[in-house]
Every structure is written in C-alpha cells, then in structure tokens.
Short mmCIF file of C-alpha atoms in Angstrom, two decimals:
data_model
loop_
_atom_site.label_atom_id
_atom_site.label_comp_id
_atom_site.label_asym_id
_atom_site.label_seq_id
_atom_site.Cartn_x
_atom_site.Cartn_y
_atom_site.Cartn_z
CA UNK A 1 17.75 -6.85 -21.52
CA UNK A 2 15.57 -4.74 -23.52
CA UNK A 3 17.04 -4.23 -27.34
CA UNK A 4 14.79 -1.37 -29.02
CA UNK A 5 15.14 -0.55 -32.89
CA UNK A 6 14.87 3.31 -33.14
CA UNK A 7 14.70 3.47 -36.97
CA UNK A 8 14.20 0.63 -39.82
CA UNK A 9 17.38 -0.70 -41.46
CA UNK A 10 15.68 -1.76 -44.87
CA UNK A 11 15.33 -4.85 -44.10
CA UNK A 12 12.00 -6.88 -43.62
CA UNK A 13 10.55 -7.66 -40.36
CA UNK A 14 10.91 -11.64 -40.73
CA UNK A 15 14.57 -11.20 -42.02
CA UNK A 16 15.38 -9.19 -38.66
CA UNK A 17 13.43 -11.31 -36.62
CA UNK A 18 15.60 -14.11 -37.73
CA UNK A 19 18.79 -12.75 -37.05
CA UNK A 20 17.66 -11.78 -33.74
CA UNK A 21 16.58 -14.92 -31.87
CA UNK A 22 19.77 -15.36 -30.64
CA UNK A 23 18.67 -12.79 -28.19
CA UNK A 24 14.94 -13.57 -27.87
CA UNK A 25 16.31 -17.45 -27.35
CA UNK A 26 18.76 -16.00 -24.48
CA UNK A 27 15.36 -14.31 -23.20
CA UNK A 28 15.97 -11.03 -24.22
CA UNK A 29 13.42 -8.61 -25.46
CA UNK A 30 13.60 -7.34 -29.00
CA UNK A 31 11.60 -4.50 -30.21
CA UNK A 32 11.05 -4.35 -34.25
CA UNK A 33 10.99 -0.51 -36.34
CA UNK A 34 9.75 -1.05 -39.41
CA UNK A 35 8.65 3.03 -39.74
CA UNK A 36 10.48 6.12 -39.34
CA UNK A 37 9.95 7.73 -36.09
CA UNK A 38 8.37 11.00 -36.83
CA UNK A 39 9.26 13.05 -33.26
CA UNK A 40 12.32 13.31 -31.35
CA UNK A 41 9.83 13.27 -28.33
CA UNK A 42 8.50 9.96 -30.39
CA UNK A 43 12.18 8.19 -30.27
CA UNK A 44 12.49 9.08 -26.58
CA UNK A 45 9.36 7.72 -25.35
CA UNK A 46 10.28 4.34 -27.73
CA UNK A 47 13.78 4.63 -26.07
CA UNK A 48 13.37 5.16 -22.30
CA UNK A 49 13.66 1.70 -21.34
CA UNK A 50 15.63 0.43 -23.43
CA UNK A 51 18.84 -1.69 -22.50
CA UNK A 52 20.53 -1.24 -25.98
CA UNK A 53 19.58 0.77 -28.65
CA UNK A 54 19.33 0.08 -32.83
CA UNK A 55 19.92 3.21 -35.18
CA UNK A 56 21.14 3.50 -38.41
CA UNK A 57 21.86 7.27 -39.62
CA UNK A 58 19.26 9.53 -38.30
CA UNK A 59 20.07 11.87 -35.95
CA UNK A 60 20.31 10.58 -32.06
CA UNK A 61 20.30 13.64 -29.83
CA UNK A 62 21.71 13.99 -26.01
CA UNK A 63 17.63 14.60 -25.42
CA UNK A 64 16.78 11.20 -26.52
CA UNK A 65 20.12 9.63 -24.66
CA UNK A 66 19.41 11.67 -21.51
CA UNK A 67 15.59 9.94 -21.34
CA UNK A 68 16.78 6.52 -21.82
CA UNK A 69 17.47 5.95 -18.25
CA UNK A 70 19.25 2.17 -18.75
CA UNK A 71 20.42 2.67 -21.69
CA UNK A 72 24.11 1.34 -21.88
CA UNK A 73 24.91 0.32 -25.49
CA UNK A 74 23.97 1.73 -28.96
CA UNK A 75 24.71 -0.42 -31.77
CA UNK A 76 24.73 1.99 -34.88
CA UNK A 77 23.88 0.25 -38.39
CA UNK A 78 26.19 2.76 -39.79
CA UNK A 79 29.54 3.44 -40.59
CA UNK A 80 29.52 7.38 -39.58
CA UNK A 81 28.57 8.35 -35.86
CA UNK A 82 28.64 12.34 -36.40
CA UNK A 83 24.95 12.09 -36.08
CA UNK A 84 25.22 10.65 -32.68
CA UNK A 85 25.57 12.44 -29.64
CA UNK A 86 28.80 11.40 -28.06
CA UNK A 87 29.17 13.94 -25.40
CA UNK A 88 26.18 12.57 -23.90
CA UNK A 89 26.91 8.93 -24.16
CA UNK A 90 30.66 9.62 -22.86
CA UNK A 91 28.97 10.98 -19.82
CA UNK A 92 26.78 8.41 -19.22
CA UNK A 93 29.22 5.35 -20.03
CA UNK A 94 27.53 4.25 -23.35
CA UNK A 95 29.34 2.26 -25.62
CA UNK A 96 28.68 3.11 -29.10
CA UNK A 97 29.38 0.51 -32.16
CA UNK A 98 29.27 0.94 -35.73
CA UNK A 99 28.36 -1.45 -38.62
CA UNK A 100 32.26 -0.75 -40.12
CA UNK A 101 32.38 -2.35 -43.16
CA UNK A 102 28.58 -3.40 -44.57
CA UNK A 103 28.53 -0.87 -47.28
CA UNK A 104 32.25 -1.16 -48.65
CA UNK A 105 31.38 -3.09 -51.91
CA UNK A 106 28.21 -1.22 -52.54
CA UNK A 107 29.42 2.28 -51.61
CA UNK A 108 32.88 1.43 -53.81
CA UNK A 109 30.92 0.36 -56.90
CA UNK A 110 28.22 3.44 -56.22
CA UNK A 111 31.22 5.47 -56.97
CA UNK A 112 32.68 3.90 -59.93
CA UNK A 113 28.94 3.58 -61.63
CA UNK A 114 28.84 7.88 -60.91
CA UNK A 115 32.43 7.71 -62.63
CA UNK A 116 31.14 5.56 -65.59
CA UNK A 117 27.69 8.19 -65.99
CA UNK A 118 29.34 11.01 -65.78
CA UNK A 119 32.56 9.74 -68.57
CA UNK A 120 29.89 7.74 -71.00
CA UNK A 121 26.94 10.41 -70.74
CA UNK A 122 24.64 8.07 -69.40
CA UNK A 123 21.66 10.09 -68.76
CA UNK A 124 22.35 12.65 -71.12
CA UNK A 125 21.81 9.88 -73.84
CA UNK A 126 18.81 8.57 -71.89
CA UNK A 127 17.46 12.14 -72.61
CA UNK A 128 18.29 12.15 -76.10
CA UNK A 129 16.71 8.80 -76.91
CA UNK A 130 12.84 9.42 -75.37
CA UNK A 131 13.39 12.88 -77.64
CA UNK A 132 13.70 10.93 -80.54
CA UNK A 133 17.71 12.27 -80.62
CA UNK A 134 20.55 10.51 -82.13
CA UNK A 135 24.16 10.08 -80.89
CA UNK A 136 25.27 13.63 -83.23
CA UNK A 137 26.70 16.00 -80.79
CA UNK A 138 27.83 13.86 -78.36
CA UNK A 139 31.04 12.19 -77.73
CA UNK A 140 32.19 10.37 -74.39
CA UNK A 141 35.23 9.05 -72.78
CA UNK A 142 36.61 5.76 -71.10
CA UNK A 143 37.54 5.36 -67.92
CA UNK A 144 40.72 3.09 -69.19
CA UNK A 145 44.20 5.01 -68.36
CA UNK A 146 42.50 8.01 -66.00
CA UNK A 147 44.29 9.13 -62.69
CA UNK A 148 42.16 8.67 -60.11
CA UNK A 149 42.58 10.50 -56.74
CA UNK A 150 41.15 8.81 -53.60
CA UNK A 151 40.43 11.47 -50.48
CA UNK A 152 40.48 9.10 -47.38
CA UNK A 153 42.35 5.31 -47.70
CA UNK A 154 40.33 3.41 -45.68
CA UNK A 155 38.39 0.57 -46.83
CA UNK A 156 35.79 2.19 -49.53
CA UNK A 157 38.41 4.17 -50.66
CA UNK A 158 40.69 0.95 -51.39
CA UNK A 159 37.45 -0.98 -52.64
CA UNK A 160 37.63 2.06 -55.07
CA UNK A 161 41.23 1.94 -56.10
CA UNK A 162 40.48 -1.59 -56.05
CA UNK A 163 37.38 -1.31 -58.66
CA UNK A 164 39.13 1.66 -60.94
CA UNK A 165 42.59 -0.45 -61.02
CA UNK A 166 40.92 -3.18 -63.18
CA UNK A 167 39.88 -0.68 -65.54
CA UNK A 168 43.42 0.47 -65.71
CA UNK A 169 43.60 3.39 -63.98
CA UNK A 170 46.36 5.22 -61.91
CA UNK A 171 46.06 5.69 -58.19
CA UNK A 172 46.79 8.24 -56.30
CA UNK A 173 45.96 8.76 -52.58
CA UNK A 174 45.71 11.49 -49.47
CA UNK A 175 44.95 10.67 -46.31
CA UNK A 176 46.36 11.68 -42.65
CA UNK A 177 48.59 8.44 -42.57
CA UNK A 178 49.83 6.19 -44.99
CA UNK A 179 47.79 2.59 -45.10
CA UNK A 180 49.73 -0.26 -45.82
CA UNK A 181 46.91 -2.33 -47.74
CA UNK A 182 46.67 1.14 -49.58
CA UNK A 183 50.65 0.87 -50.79
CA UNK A 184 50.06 -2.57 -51.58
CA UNK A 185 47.07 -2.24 -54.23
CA UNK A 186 49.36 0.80 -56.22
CA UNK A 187 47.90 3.71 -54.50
CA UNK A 188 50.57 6.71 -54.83
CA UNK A 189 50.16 9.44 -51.86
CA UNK A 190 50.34 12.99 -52.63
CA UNK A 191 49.40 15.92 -50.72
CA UNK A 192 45.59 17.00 -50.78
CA UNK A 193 46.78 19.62 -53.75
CA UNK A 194 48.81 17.46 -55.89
CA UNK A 195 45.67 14.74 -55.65
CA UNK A 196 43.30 17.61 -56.65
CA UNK A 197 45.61 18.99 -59.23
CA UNK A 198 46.55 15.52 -60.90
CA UNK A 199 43.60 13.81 -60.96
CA UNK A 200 41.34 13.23 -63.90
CA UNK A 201 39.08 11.95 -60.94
CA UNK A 202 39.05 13.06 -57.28
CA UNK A 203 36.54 10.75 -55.05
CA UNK A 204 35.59 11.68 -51.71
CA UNK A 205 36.07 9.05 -48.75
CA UNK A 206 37.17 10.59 -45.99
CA UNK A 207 35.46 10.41 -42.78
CA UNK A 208 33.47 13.80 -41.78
CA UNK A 209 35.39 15.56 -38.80
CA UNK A 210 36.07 19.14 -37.87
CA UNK A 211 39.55 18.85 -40.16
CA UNK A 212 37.84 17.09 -43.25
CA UNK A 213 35.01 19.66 -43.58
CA UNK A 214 34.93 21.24 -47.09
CA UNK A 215 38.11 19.54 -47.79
CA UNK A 216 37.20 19.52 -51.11
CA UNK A 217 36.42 23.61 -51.41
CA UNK A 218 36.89 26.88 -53.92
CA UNK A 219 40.88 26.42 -53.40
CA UNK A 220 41.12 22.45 -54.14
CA UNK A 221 38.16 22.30 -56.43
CA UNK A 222 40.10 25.39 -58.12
CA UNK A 223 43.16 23.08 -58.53
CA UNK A 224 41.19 20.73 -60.82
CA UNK A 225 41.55 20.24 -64.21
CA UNK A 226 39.18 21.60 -66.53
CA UNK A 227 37.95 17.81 -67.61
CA UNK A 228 38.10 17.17 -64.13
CA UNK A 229 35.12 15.21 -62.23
CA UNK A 230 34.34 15.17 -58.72
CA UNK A 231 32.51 12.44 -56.97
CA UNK A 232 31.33 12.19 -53.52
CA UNK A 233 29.44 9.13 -51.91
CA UNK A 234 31.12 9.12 -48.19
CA UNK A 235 29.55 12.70 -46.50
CA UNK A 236 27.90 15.60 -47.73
CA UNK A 237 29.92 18.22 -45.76
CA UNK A 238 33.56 16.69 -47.13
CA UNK A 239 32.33 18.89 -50.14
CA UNK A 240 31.79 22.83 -50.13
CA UNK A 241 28.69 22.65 -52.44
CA UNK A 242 28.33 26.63 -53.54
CA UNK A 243 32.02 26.12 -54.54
CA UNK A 244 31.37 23.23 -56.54
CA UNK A 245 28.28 24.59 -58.04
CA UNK A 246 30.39 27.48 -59.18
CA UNK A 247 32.76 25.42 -60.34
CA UNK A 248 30.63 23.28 -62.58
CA UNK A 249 28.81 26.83 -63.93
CA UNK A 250 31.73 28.43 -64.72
CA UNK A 251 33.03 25.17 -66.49
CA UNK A 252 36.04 25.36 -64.22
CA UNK A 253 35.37 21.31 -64.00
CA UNK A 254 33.58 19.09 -66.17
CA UNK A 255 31.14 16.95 -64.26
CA UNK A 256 30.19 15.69 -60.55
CA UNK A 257 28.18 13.05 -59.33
CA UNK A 258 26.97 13.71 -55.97
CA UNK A 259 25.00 11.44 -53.54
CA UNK A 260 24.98 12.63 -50.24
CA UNK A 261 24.94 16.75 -48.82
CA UNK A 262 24.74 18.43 -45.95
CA UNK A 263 21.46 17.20 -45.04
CA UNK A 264 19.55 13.88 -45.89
CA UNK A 265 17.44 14.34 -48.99
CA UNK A 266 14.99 15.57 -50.01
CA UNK A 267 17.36 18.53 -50.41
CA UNK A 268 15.57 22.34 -50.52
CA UNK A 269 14.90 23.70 -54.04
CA UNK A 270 17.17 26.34 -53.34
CA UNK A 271 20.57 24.32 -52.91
CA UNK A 272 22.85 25.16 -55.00
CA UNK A 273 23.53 22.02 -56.72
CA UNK A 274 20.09 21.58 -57.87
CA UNK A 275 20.53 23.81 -60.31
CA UNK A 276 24.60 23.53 -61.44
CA UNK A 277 25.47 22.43 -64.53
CA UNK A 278 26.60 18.44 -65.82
CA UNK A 279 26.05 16.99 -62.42
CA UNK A 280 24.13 13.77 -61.40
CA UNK A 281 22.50 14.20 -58.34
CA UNK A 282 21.76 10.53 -56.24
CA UNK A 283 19.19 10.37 -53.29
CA UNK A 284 22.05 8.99 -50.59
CA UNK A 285 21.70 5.32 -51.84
CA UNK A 286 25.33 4.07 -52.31
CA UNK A 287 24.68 1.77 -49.27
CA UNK A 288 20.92 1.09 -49.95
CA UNK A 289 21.60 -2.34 -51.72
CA UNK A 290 19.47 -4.97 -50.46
CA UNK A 291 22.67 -7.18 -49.81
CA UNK A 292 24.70 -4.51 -47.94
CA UNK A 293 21.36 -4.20 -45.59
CA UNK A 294 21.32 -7.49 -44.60
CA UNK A 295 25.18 -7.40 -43.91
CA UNK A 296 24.56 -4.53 -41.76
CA UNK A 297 21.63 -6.39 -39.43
CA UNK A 298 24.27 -8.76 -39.40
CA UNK A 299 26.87 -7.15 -37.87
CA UNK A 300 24.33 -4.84 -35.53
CA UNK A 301 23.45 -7.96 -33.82
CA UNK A 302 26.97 -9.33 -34.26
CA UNK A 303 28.01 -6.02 -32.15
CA UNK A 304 25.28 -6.90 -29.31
CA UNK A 305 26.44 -10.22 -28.98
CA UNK A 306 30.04 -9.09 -28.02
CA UNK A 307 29.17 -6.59 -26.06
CA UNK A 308 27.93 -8.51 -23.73
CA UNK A 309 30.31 -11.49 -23.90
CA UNK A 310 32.56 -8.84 -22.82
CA UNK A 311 34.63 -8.58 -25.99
CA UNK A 312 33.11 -5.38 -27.83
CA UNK A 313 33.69 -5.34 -31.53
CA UNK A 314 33.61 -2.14 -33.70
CA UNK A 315 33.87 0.19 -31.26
CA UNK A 316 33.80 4.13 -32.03
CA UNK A 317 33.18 4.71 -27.99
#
C-alpha cells in the first residue's frame, strides 16, 4: 500500500521516518510532507494514488477525495474532522480516523496559562516594564476559589477541570450528556445559561457541529458577569466573535483569551477581535507542543496499523 502525507505534522523527517518503518519493513510505501501544500490541485496530484492518506487540520475537499482513485483510509492527525469532507468519503467507503487524545494535556494547560494571563496581567505588565513602568495602577487577581464553567466534558474539558481543581476552583459543567469521569472529578452540570451566568470563567470545549455553533453568542456572552473571562482553545466558530468583541468594548466582560477563529490565522486586519479591548489573541498553538506532536505521529500510524489488522481504532467514519 501506498501511505502519502498530505501536510507536515511538526515533526522532523527522521522522527517520522522512525515511527513509520513498521510499514516500510511490511513493504509498504511511505511518502514524507515536510511543506505545506500550496494548491488544492497540488494535494490531489500528491494524493491520486495513494492507499491511505496523512492530514492533520487543513482543509481536505470531496475534489481531492474524488481524484484519489484507491484511496480507502485517511488517518487524520487531528482531533476535529469538520475540515474533512465526509460526504465524499461516506460515498466512497473511506474510513476516516482521528488522533483523539494527543493534544489533551497541552490544549488543557493552553487554557489554564490564557486563564492565568488574563487574571495576573501578564502582558499588560510585560508592556509596562520595556516602558520603564512600575506596578502603580495595576492590580490582579488569583485564580484560587473562581467558578469555572467548562462548555463540552470530554477529555480537554476534564484535563481542564482537572488543572483548575488544584488551584481550588469550583466546577461547573454543560454538555449534551452527563460524563461519568466528569461527576467523578467535582464537575457540577448546569444548563448552558446557568454555566454562563455563574461562572467567573467560561472555557470553550465543545466539539464544532451545526448545534454548538456560536454557542457562546450576544445572549450567553450577555449572561456573563461583568469580571467575567471567556476562553476558547477547542474551535473558532463555538464563539460568535462580533458579539464578543462587543462585549469586551462595552466592558460587558472583563477579558478573553482567544486562540483559534473561524479561519486558521493569519486572521484579516479587519476581524473584529483584532481590535477589542483586554483580549489575548494566540496563533492556534494550544496543540503545537513538540511533545503532543510526536504523540500525534504516534497514534496516526497507530491508526494505520489497525486498520488493516482489521480492528480500526479512533474511528469518526
């Protein structure tokens, strides 16, 4: 079989090479990225014979699936698959498998370090220190004893309640069902408006679908309190950004730290964000540590490998 890499996955050549000669070994082919494919008519000339394919989160259209004439497994080194096409692959009998789980503790303490900045005035101070400032003026807050609200239980949002719960903070929780691991670490559920409402915190970490879209918009934001902070490191659509914006310019909230939007930075100069008010703005790098890469080549290949034993792992199709 033919196993093509359609993107890189931030990991160096030798690294991937390594982990993959289980399959050159087995006498498989194995086809290294280590550029971003420019074209979409680029990806589907790289993909056209290609047995499986490698992505992580750049878009995979029914264009590029439609060319790959033998292509029968997709082995996505990410934990979203919006991006994917899965009309198309459902039509062609695709299976499509996600890297579930390589970015929980990097994503989970991503979100706590945007908590911390945005409470202790982190680069506010930084600021004030290459002006030659001093600490007069400012004043910041712990994150001991807050109520934090966690949008979507699933793992990164328990690694979060996890994370926050040493530092003494109260849990609350909304998702579609109750998780038991969830119960067990202290997590309280409310309904999406009591979360909003109670929270000193809300976090985002729901997964984007059609009924999570702008869950957090001008009606929940609205429900905030005034010292409230939002923070969103799961998906930039979860979060209605000209509401927020307006939010944080009105001083309806207090902060935001924001690291992914509705596209993949860099984000236009015009979005609204960009120019809001006491928000930290991240370039969609909660994942990006080097050791959460490497876990994800891991379980990319891990996925091949049980596909075809037969015994598919992570499967999202």
């Amino acid at each position: 079989m033919k196993i093509t890499m359609l993107e890189p996955l931030g990991v160096k050549e030798e690294k991937i090479m390594e982990m993959a000669k289980r399959f050159t070994d087995a006498g498989h082919e194995f086809v290294f990225c280590g550029e971003p494919i420019k074209t979409e008519e680029e990806k589907a000339e790289r993909a056209k014979d290609a047995d499986v394919l490698i992505i992580a989160n750049s878009p995979l259209t029914s264009n590029v699936i439609n060319a790959a004439e033998n292509l029968k497994m997709i082995s996505v080194g990410f934990t979203g698959v919006d991006h994917v096409d899965l009309e198309a692959c459902e039509k062609k009998g695709i299976r499509v498998c996600n890297a579930q789980g390589y970015a929980t503790d990097s994503t989970g303490e991503m979100t706590v370090a945007l908590m911390l900045a945005c409470l202790r005035n982190v680069v506010p101070y930084d600021k004030v220190v290459r002006e030659g400032g001093t600490m007069h003026g400012f004043q910041h807050n712990t994150l001991k004893g807050k109520t934090i609200g966690i949008v979507g239980t699933g793992a990164i949002g328990r690694k979060v309640g996890e994370l926050t719960k040493a530092f003494g903070c109260r849990l609350l929780g909304y998702d579609v069902v109750e998780n038991q691991a969830a119960l067990d670490l202290g997590i309280e559920y409310k309904t999406l408006e009591e979360v909003f409402a109670e929270s000193d915190i809300v976090t985002m970490h729901a997964p984007l679908l059609d009924s999570t879209r702008n869950l957090a918009n001008e009606k929940t934001i609205g429900l905030m309190k005034k010292t409230g902070i939002l923070i969103n490191c799961a998906r930039g659509p979860l979060v209605d950004s000209q509401a927020l914006a307006d939010a944080l310019n009105e001083g309806r909230i207090a902060k935001a730290g924001i690291d992914v939007y509705e596209m993949e930075p860099p984000i236009p100069a015009e979005h609204p964000l960009l120019n809001a008010k006491n928000v930290i703005l991240t370039p969609h790098v909660a994942f990006y540590s080097e050791e959460s890469l490497e876990h994800r080549v891991g379980i990319v290949c891990d996925n091949i490998t049980a596909w075809m034993d037969g015994n598919p792992i992570n499967v999202k199709l």
